PDB file of C-alpha atoms and ligand atoms in Angstrom:
ATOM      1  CA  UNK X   9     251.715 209.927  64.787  1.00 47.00           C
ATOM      2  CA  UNK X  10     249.258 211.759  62.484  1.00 51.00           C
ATOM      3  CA  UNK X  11     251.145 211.702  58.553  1.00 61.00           C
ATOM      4  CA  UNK X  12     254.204 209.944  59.699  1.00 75.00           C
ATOM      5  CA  UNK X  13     256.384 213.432  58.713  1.00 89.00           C
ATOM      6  CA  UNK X  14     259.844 212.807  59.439  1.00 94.00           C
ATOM      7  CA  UNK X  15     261.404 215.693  60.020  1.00 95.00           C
ATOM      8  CA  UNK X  16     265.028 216.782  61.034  1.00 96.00           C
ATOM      9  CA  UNK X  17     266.129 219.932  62.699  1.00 95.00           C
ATOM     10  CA  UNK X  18     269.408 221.294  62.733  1.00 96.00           C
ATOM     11  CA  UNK X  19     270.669 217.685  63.447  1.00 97.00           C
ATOM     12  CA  UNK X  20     274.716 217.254  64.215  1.00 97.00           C
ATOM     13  CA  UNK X  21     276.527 214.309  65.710  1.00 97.00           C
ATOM     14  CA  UNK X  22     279.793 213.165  66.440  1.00 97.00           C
ATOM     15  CA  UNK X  23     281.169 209.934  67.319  1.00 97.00           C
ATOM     16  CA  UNK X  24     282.182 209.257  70.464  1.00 96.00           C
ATOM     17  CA  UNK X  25     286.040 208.893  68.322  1.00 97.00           C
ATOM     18  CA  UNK X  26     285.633 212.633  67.481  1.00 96.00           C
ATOM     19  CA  UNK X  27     284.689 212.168  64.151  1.00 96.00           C
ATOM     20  CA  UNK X  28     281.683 214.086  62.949  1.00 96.00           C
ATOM     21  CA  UNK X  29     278.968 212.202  61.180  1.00 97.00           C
ATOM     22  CA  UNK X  30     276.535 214.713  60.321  1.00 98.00           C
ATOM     23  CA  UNK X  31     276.220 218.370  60.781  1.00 97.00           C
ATOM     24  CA  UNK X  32     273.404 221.328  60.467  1.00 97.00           C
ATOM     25  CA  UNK X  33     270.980 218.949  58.876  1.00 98.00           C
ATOM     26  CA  UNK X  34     267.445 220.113  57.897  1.00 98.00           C
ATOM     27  CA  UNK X  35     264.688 218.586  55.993  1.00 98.00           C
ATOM     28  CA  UNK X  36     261.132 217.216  56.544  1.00 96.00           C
ATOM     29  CA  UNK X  37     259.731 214.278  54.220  1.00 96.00           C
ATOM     30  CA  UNK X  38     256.109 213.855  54.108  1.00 94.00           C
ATOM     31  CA  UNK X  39     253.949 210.817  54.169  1.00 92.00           C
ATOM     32  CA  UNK X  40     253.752 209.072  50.447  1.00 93.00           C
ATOM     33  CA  UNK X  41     257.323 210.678  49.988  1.00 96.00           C
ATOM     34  CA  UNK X  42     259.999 208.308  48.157  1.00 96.00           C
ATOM     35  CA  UNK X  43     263.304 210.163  48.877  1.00 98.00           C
ATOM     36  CA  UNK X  44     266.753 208.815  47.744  1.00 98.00           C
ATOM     37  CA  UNK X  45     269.530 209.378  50.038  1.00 98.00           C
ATOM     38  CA  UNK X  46     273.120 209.566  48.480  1.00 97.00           C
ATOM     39  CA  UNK X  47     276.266 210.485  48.517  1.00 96.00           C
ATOM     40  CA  UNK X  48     279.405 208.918  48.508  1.00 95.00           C
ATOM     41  CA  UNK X  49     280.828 205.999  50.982  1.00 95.00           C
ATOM     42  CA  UNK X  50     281.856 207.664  54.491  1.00 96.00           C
ATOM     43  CA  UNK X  51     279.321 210.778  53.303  1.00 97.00           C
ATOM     44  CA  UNK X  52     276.688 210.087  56.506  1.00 97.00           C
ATOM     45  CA  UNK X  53     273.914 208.026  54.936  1.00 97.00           C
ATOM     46  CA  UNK X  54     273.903 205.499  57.496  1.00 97.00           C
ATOM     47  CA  UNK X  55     274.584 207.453  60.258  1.00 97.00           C
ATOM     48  CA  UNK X  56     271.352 209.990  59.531  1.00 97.00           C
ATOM     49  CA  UNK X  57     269.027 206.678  59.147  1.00 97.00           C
ATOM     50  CA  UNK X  58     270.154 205.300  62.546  1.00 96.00           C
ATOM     51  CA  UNK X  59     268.863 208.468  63.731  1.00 95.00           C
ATOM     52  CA  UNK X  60     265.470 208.372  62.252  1.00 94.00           C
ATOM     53  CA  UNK X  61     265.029 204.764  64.042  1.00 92.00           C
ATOM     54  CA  UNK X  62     266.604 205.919  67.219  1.00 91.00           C
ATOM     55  CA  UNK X  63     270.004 203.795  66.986  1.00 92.00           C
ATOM     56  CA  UNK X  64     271.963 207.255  67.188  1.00 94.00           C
ATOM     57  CA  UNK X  65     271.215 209.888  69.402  1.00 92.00           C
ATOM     58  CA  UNK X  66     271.707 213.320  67.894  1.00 93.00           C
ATOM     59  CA  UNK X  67     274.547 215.267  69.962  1.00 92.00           C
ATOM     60  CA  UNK X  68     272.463 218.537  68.831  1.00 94.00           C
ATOM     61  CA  UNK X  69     269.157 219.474  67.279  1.00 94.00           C
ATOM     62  CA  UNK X  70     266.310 216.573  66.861  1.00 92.00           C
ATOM     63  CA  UNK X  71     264.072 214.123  64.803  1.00 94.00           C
ATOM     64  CA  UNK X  72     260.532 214.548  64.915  1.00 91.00           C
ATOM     65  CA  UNK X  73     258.137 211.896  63.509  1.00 86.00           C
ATOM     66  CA  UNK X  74     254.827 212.860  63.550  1.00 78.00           C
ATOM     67  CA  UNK X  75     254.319 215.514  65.293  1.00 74.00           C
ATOM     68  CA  UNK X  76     256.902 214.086  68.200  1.00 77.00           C
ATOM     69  CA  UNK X  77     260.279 214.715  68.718  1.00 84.00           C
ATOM     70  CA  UNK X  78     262.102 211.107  68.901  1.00 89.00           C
ATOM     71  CA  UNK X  79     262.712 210.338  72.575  1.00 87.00           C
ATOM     72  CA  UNK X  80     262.996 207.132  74.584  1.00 86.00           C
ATOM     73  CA  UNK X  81     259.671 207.428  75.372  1.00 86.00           C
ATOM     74  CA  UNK X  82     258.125 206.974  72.317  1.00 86.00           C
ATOM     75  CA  UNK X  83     260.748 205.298  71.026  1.00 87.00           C
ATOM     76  CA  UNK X  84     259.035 201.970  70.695  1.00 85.00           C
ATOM     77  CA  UNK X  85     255.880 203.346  68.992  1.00 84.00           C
ATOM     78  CA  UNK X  86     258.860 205.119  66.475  1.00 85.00           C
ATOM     79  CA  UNK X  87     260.102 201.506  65.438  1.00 83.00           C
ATOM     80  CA  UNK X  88     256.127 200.286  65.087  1.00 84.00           C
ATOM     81  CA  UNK X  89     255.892 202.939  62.160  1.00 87.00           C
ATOM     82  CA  UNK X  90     259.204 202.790  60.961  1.00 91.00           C
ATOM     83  CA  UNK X  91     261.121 199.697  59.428  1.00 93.00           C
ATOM     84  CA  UNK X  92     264.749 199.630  58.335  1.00 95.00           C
ATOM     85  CA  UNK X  93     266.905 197.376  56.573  1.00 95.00           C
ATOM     86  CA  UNK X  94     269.892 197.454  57.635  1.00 95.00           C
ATOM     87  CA  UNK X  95     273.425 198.306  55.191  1.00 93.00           C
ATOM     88  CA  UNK X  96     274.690 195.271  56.827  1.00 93.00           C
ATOM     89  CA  UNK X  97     272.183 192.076  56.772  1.00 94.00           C
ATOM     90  CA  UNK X  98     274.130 190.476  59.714  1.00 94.00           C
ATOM     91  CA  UNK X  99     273.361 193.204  61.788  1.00 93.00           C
ATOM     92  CA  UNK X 100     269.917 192.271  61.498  1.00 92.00           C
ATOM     93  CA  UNK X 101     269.492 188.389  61.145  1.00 95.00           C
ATOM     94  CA  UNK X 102     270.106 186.496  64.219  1.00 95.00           C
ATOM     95  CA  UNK X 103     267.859 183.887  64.562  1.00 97.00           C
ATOM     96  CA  UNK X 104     268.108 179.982  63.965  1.00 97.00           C
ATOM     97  CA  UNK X 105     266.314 180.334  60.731  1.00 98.00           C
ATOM     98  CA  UNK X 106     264.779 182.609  58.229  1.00 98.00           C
ATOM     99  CA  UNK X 107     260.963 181.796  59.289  1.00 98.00           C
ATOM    100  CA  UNK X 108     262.428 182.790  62.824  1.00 98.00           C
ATOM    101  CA  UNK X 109     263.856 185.622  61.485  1.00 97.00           C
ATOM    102  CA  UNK X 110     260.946 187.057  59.402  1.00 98.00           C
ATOM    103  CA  UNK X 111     258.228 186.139  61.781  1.00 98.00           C
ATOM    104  CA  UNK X 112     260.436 187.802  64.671  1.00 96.00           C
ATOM    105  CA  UNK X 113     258.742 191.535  64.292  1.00 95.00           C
ATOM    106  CA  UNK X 114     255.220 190.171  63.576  1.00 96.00           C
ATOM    107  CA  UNK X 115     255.235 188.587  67.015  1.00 96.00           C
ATOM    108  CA  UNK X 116     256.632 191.658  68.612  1.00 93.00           C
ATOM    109  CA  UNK X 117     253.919 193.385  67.276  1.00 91.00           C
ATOM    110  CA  UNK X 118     251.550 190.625  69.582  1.00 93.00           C
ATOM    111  CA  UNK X 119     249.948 189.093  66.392  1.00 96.00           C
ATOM    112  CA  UNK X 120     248.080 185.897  66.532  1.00 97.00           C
ATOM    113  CA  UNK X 121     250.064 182.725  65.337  1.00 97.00           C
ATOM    114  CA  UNK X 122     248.358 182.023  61.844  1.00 97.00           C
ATOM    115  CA  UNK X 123     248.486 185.761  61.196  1.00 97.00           C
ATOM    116  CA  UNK X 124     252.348 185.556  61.968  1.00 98.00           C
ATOM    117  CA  UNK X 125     252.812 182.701  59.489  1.00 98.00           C
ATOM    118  CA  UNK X 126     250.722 184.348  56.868  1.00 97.00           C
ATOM    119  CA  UNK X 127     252.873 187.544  56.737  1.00 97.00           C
ATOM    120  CA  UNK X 128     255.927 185.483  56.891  1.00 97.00           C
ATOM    121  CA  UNK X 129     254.534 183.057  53.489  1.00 97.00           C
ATOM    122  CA  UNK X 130     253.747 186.626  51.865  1.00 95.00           C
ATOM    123  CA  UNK X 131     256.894 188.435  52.519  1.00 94.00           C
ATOM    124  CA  UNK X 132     259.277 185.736  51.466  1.00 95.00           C
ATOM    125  CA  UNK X 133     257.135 185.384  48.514  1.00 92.00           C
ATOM    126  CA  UNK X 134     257.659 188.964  47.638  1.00 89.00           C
ATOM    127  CA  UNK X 135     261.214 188.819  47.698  1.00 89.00           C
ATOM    128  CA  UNK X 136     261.263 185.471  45.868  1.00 90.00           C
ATOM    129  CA  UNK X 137     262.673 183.487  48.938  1.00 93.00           C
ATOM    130  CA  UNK X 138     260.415 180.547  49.798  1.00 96.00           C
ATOM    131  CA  UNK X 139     262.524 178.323  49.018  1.00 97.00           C
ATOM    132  CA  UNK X 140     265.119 179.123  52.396  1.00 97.00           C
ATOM    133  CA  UNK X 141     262.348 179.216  54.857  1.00 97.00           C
ATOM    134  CA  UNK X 142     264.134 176.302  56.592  1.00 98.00           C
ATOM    135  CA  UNK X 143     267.810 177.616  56.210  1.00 98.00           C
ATOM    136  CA  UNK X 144     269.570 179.086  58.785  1.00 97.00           C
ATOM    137  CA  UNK X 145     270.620 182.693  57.709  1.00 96.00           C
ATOM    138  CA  UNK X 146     273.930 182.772  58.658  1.00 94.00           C
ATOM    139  CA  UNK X 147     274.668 180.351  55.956  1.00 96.00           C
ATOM    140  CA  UNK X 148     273.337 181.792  53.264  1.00 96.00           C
ATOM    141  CA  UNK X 149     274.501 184.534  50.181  1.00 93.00           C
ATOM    142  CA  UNK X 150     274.941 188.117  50.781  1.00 91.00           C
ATOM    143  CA  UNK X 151     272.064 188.651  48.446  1.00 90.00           C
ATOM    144  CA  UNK X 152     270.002 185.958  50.044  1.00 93.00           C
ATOM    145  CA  UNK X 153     270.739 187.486  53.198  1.00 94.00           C
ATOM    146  CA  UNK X 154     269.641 190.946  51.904  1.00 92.00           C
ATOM    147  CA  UNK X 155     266.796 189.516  50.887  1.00 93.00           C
ATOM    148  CA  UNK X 156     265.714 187.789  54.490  1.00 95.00           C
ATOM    149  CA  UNK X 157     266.665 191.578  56.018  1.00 95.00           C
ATOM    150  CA  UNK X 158     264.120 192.481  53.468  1.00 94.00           C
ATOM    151  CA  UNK X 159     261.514 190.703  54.076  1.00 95.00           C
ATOM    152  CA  UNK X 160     261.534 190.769  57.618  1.00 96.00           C
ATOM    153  CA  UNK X 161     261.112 194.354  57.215  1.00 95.00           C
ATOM    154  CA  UNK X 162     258.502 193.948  54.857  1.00 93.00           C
ATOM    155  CA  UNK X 163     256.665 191.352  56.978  1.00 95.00           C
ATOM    156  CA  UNK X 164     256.095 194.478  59.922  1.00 94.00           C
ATOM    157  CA  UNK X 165     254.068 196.333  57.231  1.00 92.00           C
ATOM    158  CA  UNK X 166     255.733 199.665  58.250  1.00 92.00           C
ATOM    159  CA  UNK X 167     254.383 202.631  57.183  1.00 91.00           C
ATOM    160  CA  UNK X 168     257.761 204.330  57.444  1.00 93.00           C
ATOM    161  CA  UNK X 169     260.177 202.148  54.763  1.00 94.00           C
ATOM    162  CA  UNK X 170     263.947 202.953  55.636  1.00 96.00           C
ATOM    163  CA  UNK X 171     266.808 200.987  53.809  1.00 96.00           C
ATOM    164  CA  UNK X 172     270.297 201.483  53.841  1.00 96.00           C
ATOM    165  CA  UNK X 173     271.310 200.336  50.360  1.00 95.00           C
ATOM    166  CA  UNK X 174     268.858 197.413  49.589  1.00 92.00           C
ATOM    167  CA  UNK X 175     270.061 196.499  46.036  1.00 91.00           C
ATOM    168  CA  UNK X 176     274.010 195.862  47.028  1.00 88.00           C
ATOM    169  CA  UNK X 177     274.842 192.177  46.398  1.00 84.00           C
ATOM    170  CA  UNK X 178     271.378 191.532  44.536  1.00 87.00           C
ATOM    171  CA  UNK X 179     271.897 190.042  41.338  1.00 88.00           C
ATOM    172  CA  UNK X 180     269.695 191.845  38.453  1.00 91.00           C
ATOM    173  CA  UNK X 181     266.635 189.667  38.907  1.00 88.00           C
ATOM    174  CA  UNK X 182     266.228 190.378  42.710  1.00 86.00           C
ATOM    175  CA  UNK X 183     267.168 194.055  42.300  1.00 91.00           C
ATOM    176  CA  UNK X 184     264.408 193.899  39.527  1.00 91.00           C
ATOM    177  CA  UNK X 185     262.003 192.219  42.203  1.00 87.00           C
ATOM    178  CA  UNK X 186     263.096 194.818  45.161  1.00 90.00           C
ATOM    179  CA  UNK X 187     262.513 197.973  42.641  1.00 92.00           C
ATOM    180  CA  UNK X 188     259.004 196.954  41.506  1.00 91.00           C
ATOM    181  CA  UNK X 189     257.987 195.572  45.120  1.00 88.00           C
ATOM    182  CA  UNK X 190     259.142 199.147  46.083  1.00 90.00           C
ATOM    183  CA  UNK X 191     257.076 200.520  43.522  1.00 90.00           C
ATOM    184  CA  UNK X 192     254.179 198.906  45.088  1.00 88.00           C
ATOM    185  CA  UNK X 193     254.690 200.099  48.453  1.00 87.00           C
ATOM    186  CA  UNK X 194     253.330 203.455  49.067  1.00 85.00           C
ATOM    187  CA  UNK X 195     253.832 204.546  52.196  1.00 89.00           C
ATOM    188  CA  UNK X 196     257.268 206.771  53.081  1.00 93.00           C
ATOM    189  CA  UNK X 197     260.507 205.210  51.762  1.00 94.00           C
ATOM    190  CA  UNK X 198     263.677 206.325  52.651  1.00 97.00           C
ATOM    191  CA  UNK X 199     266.653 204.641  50.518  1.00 97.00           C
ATOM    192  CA  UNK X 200     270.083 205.139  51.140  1.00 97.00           C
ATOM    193  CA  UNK X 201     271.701 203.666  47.677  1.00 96.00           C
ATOM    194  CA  UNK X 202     274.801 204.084  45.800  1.00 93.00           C
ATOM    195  CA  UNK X 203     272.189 202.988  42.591  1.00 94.00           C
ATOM    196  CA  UNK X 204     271.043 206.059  41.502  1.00 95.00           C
ATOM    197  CA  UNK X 205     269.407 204.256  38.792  1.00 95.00           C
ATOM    198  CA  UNK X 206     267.026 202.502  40.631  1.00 95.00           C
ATOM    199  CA  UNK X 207     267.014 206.251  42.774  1.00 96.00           C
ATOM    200  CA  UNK X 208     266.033 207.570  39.829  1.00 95.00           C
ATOM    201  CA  UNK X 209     263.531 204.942  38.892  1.00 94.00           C
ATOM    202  CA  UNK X 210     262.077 204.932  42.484  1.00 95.00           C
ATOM    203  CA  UNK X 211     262.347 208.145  44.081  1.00 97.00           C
ATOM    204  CA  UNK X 212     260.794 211.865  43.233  1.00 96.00           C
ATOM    205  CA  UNK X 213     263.528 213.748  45.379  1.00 98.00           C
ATOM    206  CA  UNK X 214     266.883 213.238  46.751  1.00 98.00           C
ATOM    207  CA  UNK X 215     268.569 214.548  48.996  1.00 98.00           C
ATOM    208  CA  UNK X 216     272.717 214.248  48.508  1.00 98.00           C
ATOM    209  CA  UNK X 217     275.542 214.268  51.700  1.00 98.00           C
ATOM    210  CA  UNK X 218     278.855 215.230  51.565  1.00 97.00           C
ATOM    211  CA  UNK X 219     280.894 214.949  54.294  1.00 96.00           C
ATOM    212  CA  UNK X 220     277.906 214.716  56.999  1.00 97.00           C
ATOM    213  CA  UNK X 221     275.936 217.590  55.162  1.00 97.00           C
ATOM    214  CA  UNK X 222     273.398 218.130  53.107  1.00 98.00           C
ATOM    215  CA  UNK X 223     274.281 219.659  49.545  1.00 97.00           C
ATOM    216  CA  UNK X 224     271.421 219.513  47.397  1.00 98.00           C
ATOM    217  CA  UNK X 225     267.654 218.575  48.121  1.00 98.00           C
ATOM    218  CA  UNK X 226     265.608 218.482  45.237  1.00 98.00           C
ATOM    219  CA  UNK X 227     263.971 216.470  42.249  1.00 98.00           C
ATOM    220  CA  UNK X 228     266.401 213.745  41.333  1.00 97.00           C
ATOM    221  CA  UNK X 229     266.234 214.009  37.808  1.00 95.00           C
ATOM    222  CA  UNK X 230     267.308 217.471  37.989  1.00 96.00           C
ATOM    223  CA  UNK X 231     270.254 217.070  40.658  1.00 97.00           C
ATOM    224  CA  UNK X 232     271.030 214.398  38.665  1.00 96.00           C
ATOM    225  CA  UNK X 233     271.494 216.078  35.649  1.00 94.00           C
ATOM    226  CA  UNK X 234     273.936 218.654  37.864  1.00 95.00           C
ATOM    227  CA  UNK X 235     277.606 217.462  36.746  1.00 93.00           C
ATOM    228  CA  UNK X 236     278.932 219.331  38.997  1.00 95.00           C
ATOM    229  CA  UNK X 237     277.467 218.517  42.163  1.00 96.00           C
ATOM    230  CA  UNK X 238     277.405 214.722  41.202  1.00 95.00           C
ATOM    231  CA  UNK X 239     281.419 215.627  40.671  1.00 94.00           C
ATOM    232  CA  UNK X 240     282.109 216.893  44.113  1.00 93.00           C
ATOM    233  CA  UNK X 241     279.961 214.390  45.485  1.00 94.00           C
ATOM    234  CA  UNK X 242     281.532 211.928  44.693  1.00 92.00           C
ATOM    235  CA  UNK X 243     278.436 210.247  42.062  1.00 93.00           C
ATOM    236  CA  UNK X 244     278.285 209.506  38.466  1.00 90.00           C
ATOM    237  CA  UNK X 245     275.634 210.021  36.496  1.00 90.00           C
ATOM    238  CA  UNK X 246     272.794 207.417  36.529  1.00 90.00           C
ATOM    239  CA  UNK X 247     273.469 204.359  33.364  1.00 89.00           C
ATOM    240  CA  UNK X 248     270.500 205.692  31.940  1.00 87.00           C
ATOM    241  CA  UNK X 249     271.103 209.053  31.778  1.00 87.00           C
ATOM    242  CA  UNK X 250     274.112 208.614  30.712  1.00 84.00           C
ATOM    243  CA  UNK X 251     273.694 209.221  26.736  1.00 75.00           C
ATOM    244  CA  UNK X 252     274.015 205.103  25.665  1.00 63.00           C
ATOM    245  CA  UNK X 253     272.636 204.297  22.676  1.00 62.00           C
ATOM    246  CA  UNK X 254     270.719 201.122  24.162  1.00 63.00           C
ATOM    247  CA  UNK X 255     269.631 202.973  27.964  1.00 58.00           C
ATOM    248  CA  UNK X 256     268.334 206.015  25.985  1.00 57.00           C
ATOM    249  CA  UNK X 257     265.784 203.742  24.763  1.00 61.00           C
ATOM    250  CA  UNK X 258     264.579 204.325  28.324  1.00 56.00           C
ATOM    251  CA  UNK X 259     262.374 207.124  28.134  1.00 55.00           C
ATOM    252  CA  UNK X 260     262.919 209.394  30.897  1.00 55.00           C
ATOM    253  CA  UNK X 261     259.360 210.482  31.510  1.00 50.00           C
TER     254      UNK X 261
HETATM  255  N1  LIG Y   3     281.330 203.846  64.771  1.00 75.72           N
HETATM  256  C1  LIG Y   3     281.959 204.870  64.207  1.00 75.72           C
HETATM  257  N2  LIG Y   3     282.921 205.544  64.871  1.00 75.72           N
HETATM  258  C2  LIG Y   3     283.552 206.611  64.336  1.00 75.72           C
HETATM  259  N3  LIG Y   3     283.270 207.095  63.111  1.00 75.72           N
HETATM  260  C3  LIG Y   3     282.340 206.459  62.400  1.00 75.72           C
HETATM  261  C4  LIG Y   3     281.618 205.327  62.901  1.00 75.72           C
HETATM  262  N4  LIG Y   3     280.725 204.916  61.953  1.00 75.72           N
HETATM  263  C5  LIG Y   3     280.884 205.756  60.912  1.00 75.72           C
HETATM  264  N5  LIG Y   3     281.835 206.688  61.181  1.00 75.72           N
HETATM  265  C6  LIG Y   3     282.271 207.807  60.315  1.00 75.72           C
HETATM  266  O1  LIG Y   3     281.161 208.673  60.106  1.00 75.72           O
HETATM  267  C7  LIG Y   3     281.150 209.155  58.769  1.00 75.72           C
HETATM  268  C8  LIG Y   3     279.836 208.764  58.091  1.00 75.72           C
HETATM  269  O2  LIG Y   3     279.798 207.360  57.977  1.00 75.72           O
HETATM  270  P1  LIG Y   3     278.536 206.595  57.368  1.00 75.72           P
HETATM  271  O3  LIG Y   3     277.299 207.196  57.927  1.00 75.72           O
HETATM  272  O4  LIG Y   3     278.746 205.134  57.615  1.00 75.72           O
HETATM  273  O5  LIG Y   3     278.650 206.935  55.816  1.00 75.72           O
HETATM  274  P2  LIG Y   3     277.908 206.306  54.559  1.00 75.72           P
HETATM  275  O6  LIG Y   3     276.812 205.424  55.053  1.00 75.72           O
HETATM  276  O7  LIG Y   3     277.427 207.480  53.778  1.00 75.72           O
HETATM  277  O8  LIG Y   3     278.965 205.538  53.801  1.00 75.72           O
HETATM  278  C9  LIG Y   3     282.397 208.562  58.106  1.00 75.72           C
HETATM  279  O9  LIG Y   3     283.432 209.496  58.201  1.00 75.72           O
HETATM  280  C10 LIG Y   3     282.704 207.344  58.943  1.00 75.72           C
HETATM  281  O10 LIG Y   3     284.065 207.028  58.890  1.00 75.72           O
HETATM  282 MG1  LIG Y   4     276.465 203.435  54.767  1.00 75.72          MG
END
C-alpha cells in the first residue's frame, strides 16, 4: 500500500431504492493530505466515505488505495490502513463498555494484552474520556458517544483518518480537543463536516458535493471565499470569515 493514495475513478452509485448517491466522481488525495469534504445534508458525503472503507460497493468506476483497486480481497488490509468514524456513533459502539469498545480494533489487529490496554489509556486520554472507561456506551451523551467512536478509531493508529462529521454534538471544549488532536495527526484525514470552520482550520483543500457530485476541488480558503458556489451548495461562509468584528481578530494566515 506504498503512500496510502486514495484515489477515485469515475465513481457512481445508486441505491438499491433508485436513488443516486454519487455520480462521475474523480479525485486522488495523497498521503499527508487533510481534505474537507462538504456539502450540504443529503449531498453524498457519507455515501463516498463508505466507499473508501468498502461499506458501499461502487455500481460503476472504482477506489484505489495504494496502488490497489478496493476489492474483497484486500479488503481487510484496506480497513488496517484506514479508520473511520462513523456520522452515527451507534453504528459503531456495540460493546458492553467503552474499554471493550476502544480496545476492540487493537485486538483485531492481534496485539499483545498490555499493548491493547496501553492504546486504550492513551486514546481515551486524548479525547478527554477516562473518566467512562467503565460505562457502558449505550448510556452515555451523543458527544460522549462521539467521543468513544473517536477514540476507538484513534486507538487503531490508522494511517488513513476518515470521519464523517466528528465535531456534531461536541460541546466547544471537546471540538477544541478533536481540532488540535487532529492537528497532531499527520497522516491522511478525510473529514466530512458541516463545520467549515474547523475545515478551514484543519484542512488545505476541499472538495464540495452537490447532489452526489463533485463541484469544486480546491484550496478551502479560496472556495470558501466563492459566494456563489457556497450559495448553490447549500454552505455559508465559515464564522471567521465572515467579516465579525471579534472572529477577524483571527488572522487568516
Ligand atoms: N440507504 C439509503 N437508501 C436510499 N437512499 C439513500 C440511502 N442513504 C442515503 N441515501 C440518499 O443518498 C443521498 C446521499 O446521502 P448521504 O451520503 O447520506 O448525504 P450526506 O452525508 O451528504 O448528508 C441522499 O439523497 C440520501 O437521501
Ligand atoms: Mg452524512
Amino acid at each position: 500500500m506504498s503512500h496510502h493514495i486514495v484515489q477515485a475513478n469515475n465513481l457512481h452509485y445508486t441505491y438499491p431504492d433508485g436513488t443516486i448517491g454519487l455520480s462521475r466522481i474523480n479525485f486522488k488525495i495523497h498521503h499527508g493530505e487533510s481534505v474537507a469534504l462538504v456539502g450540504s445534508n443529503g449531498a453524498g458525503k457519507s455515501t463516498l466515505l463508505l466507499h473508501l472503507i468498502g461499506s458501499l460497493v461502487s455500481t460503476k468506476g472504482d477506489i484505489r488505495i495504494g496502488d490497489y483497486p478496493l476489492n474483497k480481497k484486500n479488503l481487510k488490509a484496506v480497513r488496517r490502513s484506514a479508520g473511520m468514524v462513523f456520522q452515527d456513533p451507534d453504528d459503531q459502539l456495540f460493546m458492553p463498555t467503552v474499554f471493550d469498545d476502544v480496545a476492540f480494533g487493537p485486538i483485531n489487529l492481534g496485539l499483545p494484552e498490555a499493548e491493547v490496554e496501553e492504546r486504550v489509556m492513551e486514546a481515551l486520554d486524548t479525547v478527554g474520556i477516562s473518566h467512562l472507561i467503565r460505562r457502558s456506551p449505550h448510556k452515555l451523551s451523543g458527544g460522549e458517544k462521539r467521543a468513544v467512536a473517536i477514540a476507538a478509531v484513534i486507538a487503531t493508529m490508522p494511517d488513513i483518518l476518515i470521519m464523517d462529521e466528528p465535531s456534531s454534538n461536541l460541546d466547544p471544549a471537546s471540538r477544541r480537543r478533536l481540532i488540535n488532536l487532529l492537528k497532531t495527526f499527520t497522516h491522511t484525514k478525510i473529514i466530512a463536516t458541516h463545520d467549515l470552520d474547523m475545515a478551514l482550520d484543519l484542512c488545505e483543500r476541499t472538495i464540495v458535493l452537490h447532489r452526489g457530485e463533485i463541484v469544486a476541488d480546491g484550496q478551502t480558503k479560496e472556495l470558501f471565499l466563492d459566494e456563489k458556489l457556497l450559495a448553490m451548495s447549500g454552505l455559508e461562509k465559515p464564522l471567521t470569515m465572515q467579516g465579525c468584528l471579534v472572529c477577524s481578530q483571527v488572522k487568516l494566515s
